[in-house]
Coordinates of C-alpha atoms in Angstrom, one line a residue:
M22 CA 3.6 -5.5 21.9
Q23 CA 6.9 -5.4 24.2
I24 CA 6.5 -5.4 28.0
I25 CA 9.3 -4.4 29.7
I26 CA 8.8 -5.3 33.2
K27 CA 11.6 -3.5 36.1
T28 CA 11.5 -4.7 39.4
K29 CA 13.2 -3.0 42.8
N30 CA 13.6 -5.3 46.2
L31 CA 12.5 -7.7 44.1
E32 CA 13.5 -10.4 42.5
L33 CA 11.6 -11.4 38.3
T34 CA 10.8 -15.0 38.6
D35 CA 9.6 -17.2 35.4
S36 CA 6.3 -17.8 37.0
L37 CA 5.8 -13.8 37.9
R38 CA 6.9 -13.1 34.3
L39 CA 4.4 -15.4 32.7
Y40 CA 1.9 -13.7 34.7
I41 CA 3.1 -10.5 34.7
D42 CA 2.5 -11.3 30.2
K43 CA -1.1 -13.5 31.0
R44 CA -2.4 -10.4 32.1
I45 CA -1.7 -7.2 29.9
E46 CA -1.3 -9.6 26.7
G47 CA -5.4 -9.0 27.1
L48 CA -4.7 -5.4 26.5
K49 CA -3.9 -6.1 22.9
K50 CA -8.1 -6.9 21.9
Y51 CA -7.9 -2.7 22.4
V52 CA -5.6 -1.2 20.9
R53 CA -4.7 -2.5 16.9
E54 CA -0.4 -2.0 17.7
L55 CA 0.0 -1.5 21.1
P56 CA 3.0 -0.1 21.6
E57 CA 5.3 -0.7 24.7
I58 CA 3.8 -1.0 27.8
F59 CA 7.0 -0.3 30.6
L60 CA 6.4 -1.9 34.1
E61 CA 7.3 -1.2 37.6
I62 CA 7.0 -3.6 40.2
E63 CA 8.6 -2.4 43.4
K64 CA 8.3 -4.6 46.5
E65 CA 8.1 -1.2 49.6
T66 CA 9.5 -0.5 53.0
L67 CA 7.5 -1.7 55.8
H68 CA 7.7 2.1 57.1
H69 CA 4.7 2.4 59.2
K70 CA 3.1 -0.2 57.8
K71 CA 3.2 -4.7 58.2
G72 CA 4.0 -7.2 56.0
Q73 CA 5.1 -6.6 52.7
I74 CA 3.4 -4.0 50.4
F75 CA 4.2 -4.2 46.8
K76 CA 3.4 -0.9 44.3
T77 CA 2.9 -1.6 40.4
E78 CA 3.0 0.6 37.9
A79 CA 2.5 0.8 34.2
T80 CA 3.4 3.4 31.8
V81 CA 2.5 2.8 27.7
H82 CA 2.7 5.5 25.7
F83 CA 1.2 6.5 22.6
P84 CA 2.0 8.7 20.0
K85 CA -0.3 11.6 21.4
K86 CA -0.4 10.8 25.1
S87 CA 0.8 8.8 27.9
L88 CA -0.9 6.5 29.6
V89 CA 0.2 6.2 33.9
A90 CA -1.4 3.4 36.1
E91 CA -0.9 2.6 39.3
A92 CA -1.5 0.2 42.1
K93 CA -0.3 -0.5 45.8
G94 CA -1.6 -3.4 47.7
D95 CA -0.8 -6.4 50.0
D96 CA -0.5 -8.8 47.1
L97 CA 1.5 -8.9 43.9
G98 CA -1.0 -10.7 41.7
K99 CA -4.2 -7.9 42.8
T100 CA -1.9 -5.0 42.0
V101 CA -0.6 -6.1 38.8
T102 CA -4.2 -6.9 37.6
Q103 CA -5.8 -3.5 39.1
V104 CA -3.2 -2.0 36.8
R105 CA -4.1 -3.8 34.2
D106 CA -8.0 -2.7 34.5
E107 CA -7.0 0.6 35.0
L108 CA -5.4 0.9 31.6
K109 CA -7.6 -0.6 30.2
R110 CA -10.0 2.1 31.1
Q111 CA -7.9 4.7 30.0
I112 CA -7.1 3.4 26.5
R113 CA -10.7 3.2 26.4
E114 CA -11.6 6.6 27.5
H115 CA -8.8 7.7 24.6
K116 CA -9.7 5.6 21.3
L117 CA -13.7 7.1 22.0
K118 CA -12.2 10.5 22.3
S119 CA -10.3 9.9 18.9
I120 CA -13.5 8.4 17.7
E121 CA -15.8 10.3 18.4
L122 CA -14.5 14.4 18.3
P123 CA -14.9 14.4 14.4
R124 CA -18.2 12.6 14.6
R125 CA -18.7 15.7 16.9
E126 CA -17.4 17.8 14.3
A127 CA -18.9 16.7 11.1
K128 CA -22.2 16.8 13.0
K129 CA -21.4 20.6 13.4
S130 CA -20.6 21.0 10.3
R131 CA -24.0 19.6 9.0
K132 CA -26.1 21.4 10.7
E133 CA -24.3 25.2 9.6
I134 CA -25.0 24.2 6.1
F135 CA -28.5 23.5 6.3

């Protein structure tokens, strides 16, 4: 699995890269061969809000579908964790659909035969 990180208005430090790798690596156990993950982290302008506002967006491309998760907040670590949780939920749902649909079709065909 390869994690491609793009930052905007923010410097990508080694500690930030390690934190992101640690959080996103947990998605490996849900998919055997996880493709590339594109992660975009940016510090938004202070328009109408006080303090630093961070936005994290992750995109995963599967052969039949692309999954996108996005989170905004004042803590960069929390936004990365929220994106990971949302991707985990979407991957589980995608995996369940790909497994469950052939089972349903098989049940229908068995009922029609008997």
